[in-house]
C-alpha cells in the first residue's frame, strides 16, 4: 500500500515539473505477483489516467500485464523496450544533428552573402564615391538659411521699431506735458489739488495753484464770473 501511494505521489509530482518532460516511464523489473501488486491498485491507475504527460508502462516481464499497463498510453514489454521506444536511435540523432548543422551553415553563408551584396551596393553609392559633394551642398543650404534668417530678423526689428515709434508719438501727443508745452496751464485748488474746469466752482478768496510746462505759481481769487458774463464785459 505504501509503494502504491509513493508511485501515485511521484506521478503527480512529475506532472508539476517546469519545464515539463516529454513523457513519464513507469517501470519495474520482473517479480512475483505480490511484487507487482502496487501497479494493480486503484490509486496508481487513477494517477496514470490523470497524468497530463504521456505515460509509458514497462512493468515486469513480457508475460506480466498489470492495470498500470492498461491505463498507460503505451505498454512496453520490458524496461529496455521502453527505453528504445522513448529515445530515438543513434543513427536518427546523428542524422538530425547533421541536418541542423547543414541548415546552420546555410544560414550563415546566406547572411554573409547578403552582407557582401549590401556592402558592394553601398560602395557604389554616390555618397561614398563623392563624399564631399553632399557636404558642400549642405554647407550652401546652411548659408542660404542663415542669410534668410538674418534678413527676416532685420525686417522684424524694423517693423517693431516703426510700431514703437508710432506708439511713442501717440503717447507724446496725448501727454499732459505736451499740452502744457503748447502754452496751456492746469489750475487746481491749492488745498485739495482738485483740477478746476469751470469758474462756477471757484469762490472769491480761494487759493489756486497754476501749473505751467515749467514750474507752478500760487494765486488768490478776487472774483469769478461765467464765460458769458466775461464776454459781456
Tab-separated table of C-alpha atoms in Angstrom:
chain	number	residue	atom	x	y	z
A	1	UNK	CA	0.000	0.000	0.000
A	2	UNK	CA	2.847	2.387	0.790
A	3	UNK	CA	4.514	1.640	-2.535
A	4	UNK	CA	1.276	2.437	-4.408
A	5	UNK	CA	0.955	5.785	-2.623
A	6	UNK	CA	4.572	6.635	-3.415
A	7	UNK	CA	4.080	5.788	-7.093
A	8	UNK	CA	0.915	7.932	-7.271
A	9	UNK	CA	2.668	10.785	-5.476
A	10	UNK	CA	5.604	10.573	-7.915
A	11	UNK	CA	3.188	10.692	-10.895
A	12	UNK	CA	1.540	13.852	-9.564
A	13	UNK	CA	4.908	15.398	-8.722
A	14	UNK	CA	6.491	14.858	-12.156
A	15	UNK	CA	3.435	16.431	-13.793
A	16	UNK	CA	4.251	19.674	-11.993
A	17	UNK	CA	7.787	19.960	-13.373
A	18	UNK	CA	8.679	23.117	-15.255
A	19	UNK	CA	9.639	22.817	-17.991
A	20	UNK	CA	7.707	19.553	-18.310
A	21	UNK	CA	9.414	16.370	-19.584
A	22	UNK	CA	8.403	14.733	-22.840
A	23	UNK	CA	6.912	11.680	-21.153
A	24	UNK	CA	6.885	9.538	-17.997
A	25	UNK	CA	8.305	5.995	-17.947
A	26	UNK	CA	6.777	3.813	-15.220
A	27	UNK	CA	8.901	0.680	-14.948
A	28	UNK	CA	9.983	-2.148	-12.652
A	29	UNK	CA	11.931	-5.284	-13.226
A	30	UNK	CA	10.337	-8.701	-13.085
A	31	UNK	CA	8.988	-10.182	-9.875
A	32	UNK	CA	6.161	-12.128	-8.323
A	33	UNK	CA	2.547	-11.013	-8.413
A	34	UNK	CA	2.970	-9.684	-4.896
A	35	UNK	CA	5.969	-7.610	-6.036
A	36	UNK	CA	3.849	-6.100	-8.809
A	37	UNK	CA	0.740	-5.619	-6.656
A	38	UNK	CA	1.246	-1.869	-6.312
A	39	UNK	CA	0.802	-1.487	-10.092
A	40	UNK	CA	-2.640	-3.081	-9.861
A	41	UNK	CA	-4.024	-0.628	-7.294
A	42	UNK	CA	-6.727	1.940	-7.961
A	43	UNK	CA	-4.640	4.880	-6.714
A	44	UNK	CA	-1.861	4.155	-9.247
A	45	UNK	CA	-4.305	3.621	-12.113
A	46	UNK	CA	-6.062	6.903	-11.330
A	47	UNK	CA	-2.727	8.753	-11.135
A	48	UNK	CA	-1.752	7.395	-14.568
A	49	UNK	CA	-5.146	8.344	-16.054
A	50	UNK	CA	-4.909	11.871	-14.599
A	51	UNK	CA	-1.400	12.482	-15.958
A	52	UNK	CA	-1.112	15.306	-18.473
A	53	UNK	CA	2.116	13.760	-19.757
A	54	UNK	CA	2.235	10.598	-21.898
A	55	UNK	CA	2.926	7.545	-19.751
A	56	UNK	CA	4.943	4.531	-20.950
A	57	UNK	CA	4.486	1.490	-18.724
A	58	UNK	CA	7.082	-1.316	-18.611
A	59	UNK	CA	6.312	-3.400	-15.526
A	60	UNK	CA	7.679	-6.902	-15.070
A	61	UNK	CA	8.413	-9.354	-17.859
A	62	UNK	CA	6.724	-9.698	-21.230
A	63	UNK	CA	4.155	-12.107	-19.808
A	64	UNK	CA	3.267	-9.798	-16.941
A	65	UNK	CA	0.294	-7.491	-17.594
A	66	UNK	CA	-0.811	-5.050	-14.870
A	67	UNK	CA	-3.602	-2.498	-14.608
A	68	UNK	CA	-0.908	0.192	-14.901
A	69	UNK	CA	-0.001	-1.231	-18.346
A	70	UNK	CA	-3.623	-0.958	-19.435
A	71	UNK	CA	-4.051	2.599	-18.110
A	72	UNK	CA	-0.808	3.877	-19.677
A	73	UNK	CA	-0.608	5.495	-23.111
A	74	UNK	CA	1.971	2.951	-24.282
A	75	UNK	CA	2.820	-0.510	-22.903
A	76	UNK	CA	6.395	-1.651	-23.387
A	77	UNK	CA	7.296	-5.308	-22.953
A	78	UNK	CA	10.413	-4.643	-20.875
A	79	UNK	CA	12.314	-1.636	-19.448
A	80	UNK	CA	14.741	-1.967	-22.369
A	81	UNK	CA	11.862	-1.870	-24.818
A	82	UNK	CA	10.560	1.268	-23.070
A	83	UNK	CA	13.928	2.990	-23.439
A	84	UNK	CA	14.028	2.133	-27.145
A	85	UNK	CA	10.532	3.480	-27.651
A	86	UNK	CA	11.228	6.751	-25.797
A	87	UNK	CA	14.742	7.503	-27.069
A	88	UNK	CA	15.481	7.854	-30.784
A	89	UNK	CA	18.068	5.622	-32.390
A	90	UNK	CA	21.664	6.817	-32.515
A	91	UNK	CA	21.591	6.987	-36.301
A	92	UNK	CA	18.445	9.109	-36.178
A	93	UNK	CA	20.044	11.515	-33.687
A	94	UNK	CA	23.164	11.839	-35.842
A	95	UNK	CA	21.030	12.444	-38.913
A	96	UNK	CA	19.121	15.212	-37.126
A	97	UNK	CA	22.330	16.815	-35.885
A	98	UNK	CA	23.815	16.685	-39.383
A	99	UNK	CA	20.684	18.316	-40.805
A	100	UNK	CA	20.813	21.054	-38.165
A	101	UNK	CA	24.494	21.649	-38.917
A	102	UNK	CA	23.801	21.952	-42.637
A	103	UNK	CA	20.941	24.382	-42.042
A	104	UNK	CA	23.093	26.433	-39.685
A	105	UNK	CA	25.956	26.725	-42.169
A	106	UNK	CA	23.493	27.520	-44.935
A	107	UNK	CA	22.002	30.335	-42.852
A	108	UNK	CA	25.484	31.697	-42.046
A	109	UNK	CA	26.536	31.622	-45.700
A	110	UNK	CA	23.271	33.311	-46.671
A	111	UNK	CA	23.786	36.132	-44.163
A	112	UNK	CA	27.401	36.589	-45.274
A	113	UNK	CA	26.394	36.719	-48.933
A	114	UNK	CA	23.610	39.221	-48.201
A	115	UNK	CA	26.065	41.360	-46.240
A	116	UNK	CA	28.585	41.250	-49.102
A	117	UNK	CA	25.941	42.353	-51.617
A	118	UNK	CA	24.835	45.149	-49.297
A	119	UNK	CA	28.425	46.307	-48.855
A	120	UNK	CA	29.014	46.307	-52.620
A	121	UNK	CA	25.841	48.335	-53.123
A	122	UNK	CA	26.886	50.899	-50.536
A	123	UNK	CA	30.363	51.158	-52.034
A	124	UNK	CA	28.783	52.200	-55.349
A	125	UNK	CA	26.589	54.863	-53.720
A	126	UNK	CA	27.421	58.475	-54.671
A	127	UNK	CA	27.856	59.451	-51.042
A	128	UNK	CA	30.898	57.180	-50.875
A	129	UNK	CA	32.137	57.834	-54.387
A	130	UNK	CA	31.971	61.655	-53.950
A	131	UNK	CA	31.679	62.205	-50.181
A	132	UNK	CA	32.374	65.967	-50.239
A	133	UNK	CA	29.608	66.780	-52.759
A	134	UNK	CA	26.927	66.239	-50.118
A	135	UNK	CA	28.882	68.281	-47.577
A	136	UNK	CA	29.290	71.207	-49.956
A	137	UNK	CA	25.594	71.149	-50.872
A	138	UNK	CA	24.644	71.058	-47.196
A	139	UNK	CA	27.012	73.976	-46.450
A	140	UNK	CA	25.411	76.022	-49.231
A	141	UNK	CA	21.934	75.356	-47.846
A	142	UNK	CA	23.088	76.402	-44.388
A	143	UNK	CA	24.477	79.667	-45.796
A	144	UNK	CA	21.186	80.334	-47.609
A	145	UNK	CA	19.154	79.658	-44.472
A	146	UNK	CA	21.466	81.918	-42.466
A	147	UNK	CA	21.033	84.783	-44.938
A	148	UNK	CA	17.244	84.349	-44.991
A	149	UNK	CA	17.085	84.239	-41.210
A	150	UNK	CA	19.234	87.353	-40.867
A	151	UNK	CA	17.019	89.238	-43.339
A	152	UNK	CA	13.854	88.086	-41.594
A	153	UNK	CA	15.159	89.174	-38.186
A	154	UNK	CA	16.178	92.588	-39.575
A	155	UNK	CA	12.704	93.107	-41.059
A	156	UNK	CA	11.065	92.100	-37.790
A	157	UNK	CA	13.250	94.585	-35.921
A	158	UNK	CA	12.426	97.356	-38.374
A	159	UNK	CA	8.673	96.749	-38.120
A	160	UNK	CA	8.883	96.592	-34.326
A	161	UNK	CA	10.841	99.874	-34.255
A	162	UNK	CA	8.270	101.544	-36.502
A	163	UNK	CA	5.420	100.416	-34.274
A	164	UNK	CA	7.330	101.561	-31.189
A	165	UNK	CA	7.954	105.000	-32.661
A	166	UNK	CA	4.321	105.364	-33.706
A	167	UNK	CA	3.164	104.400	-30.214
A	168	UNK	CA	5.657	106.814	-28.650
A	169	UNK	CA	4.465	109.649	-30.872
A	170	UNK	CA	0.867	108.938	-29.991
A	171	UNK	CA	1.645	108.842	-26.283
A	172	UNK	CA	3.576	112.072	-26.651
A	173	UNK	CA	0.630	113.779	-28.323
A	174	UNK	CA	-1.678	112.650	-25.510
A	175	UNK	CA	0.727	113.593	-22.723
A	176	UNK	CA	-0.386	116.483	-20.444
A	177	UNK	CA	3.157	117.829	-20.581
A	178	UNK	CA	2.885	118.173	-24.336
A	179	UNK	CA	-0.338	120.169	-23.912
A	180	UNK	CA	1.349	122.407	-21.369
A	181	UNK	CA	4.281	122.899	-23.713
A	182	UNK	CA	1.883	124.452	-26.243
A	183	UNK	CA	1.035	127.270	-23.795
A	184	UNK	CA	-1.810	125.768	-21.783
A	185	UNK	CA	-1.885	125.586	-17.983
A	186	UNK	CA	-3.605	123.464	-15.346
A	187	UNK	CA	-5.375	125.210	-12.463
A	188	UNK	CA	-6.024	123.371	-9.180
A	189	UNK	CA	-7.383	124.195	-5.779
A	190	UNK	CA	-4.275	124.691	-3.709
A	191	UNK	CA	-5.797	122.950	-0.682
A	192	UNK	CA	-7.316	119.847	-2.311
A	193	UNK	CA	-5.350	119.611	-5.561
A	194	UNK	CA	-8.682	119.248	-7.433
A	195	UNK	CA	-8.393	120.486	-11.043
A	196	UNK	CA	-10.818	123.265	-11.932
A	197	UNK	CA	-12.807	123.059	-15.145
A	198	UNK	CA	-15.216	125.965	-14.647
A	199	UNK	CA	-15.150	129.333	-12.908
A	200	UNK	CA	-18.521	128.480	-11.344
A	201	UNK	CA	-16.690	126.171	-8.911
A	202	UNK	CA	-14.431	128.965	-7.642
A	203	UNK	CA	-15.301	131.162	-4.687
A	204	UNK	CA	-13.579	134.504	-4.043
A	205	UNK	CA	-10.602	134.104	-1.759
A	206	UNK	CA	-9.811	130.552	-2.941
A	207	UNK	CA	-6.108	129.864	-3.219
A	208	UNK	CA	-5.177	128.366	-6.588
A	209	UNK	CA	-2.133	126.564	-7.928
A	210	UNK	CA	-1.388	127.106	-11.604
A	211	UNK	CA	0.882	124.513	-13.258
A	212	UNK	CA	2.889	125.542	-16.321
A	213	UNK	CA	5.032	123.481	-18.660
A	214	UNK	CA	7.901	124.550	-16.447
A	215	UNK	CA	7.083	125.338	-12.824
A	216	UNK	CA	3.925	126.486	-10.988
A	217	UNK	CA	2.507	129.589	-9.271
A	218	UNK	CA	0.093	130.302	-6.376
A	219	UNK	CA	-2.672	132.923	-6.597
A	220	UNK	CA	-5.833	134.042	-4.801
A	221	UNK	CA	-9.216	134.563	-6.492
A	222	UNK	CA	-10.514	138.120	-6.270
A	223	UNK	CA	-13.626	137.489	-8.388
A	224	UNK	CA	-15.024	134.817	-10.711
A	225	UNK	CA	-17.662	135.010	-13.438
A	226	UNK	CA	-19.077	132.634	-16.060
A	227	UNK	CA	-17.718	132.875	-19.563
A	228	UNK	CA	-20.852	134.610	-20.888
A	229	UNK	CA	-20.606	137.355	-18.280
A	230	UNK	CA	-16.971	137.888	-19.216
A	231	UNK	CA	-17.958	138.162	-22.834
A	232	UNK	CA	-20.473	140.899	-21.928
A	233	UNK	CA	-17.816	142.830	-20.089
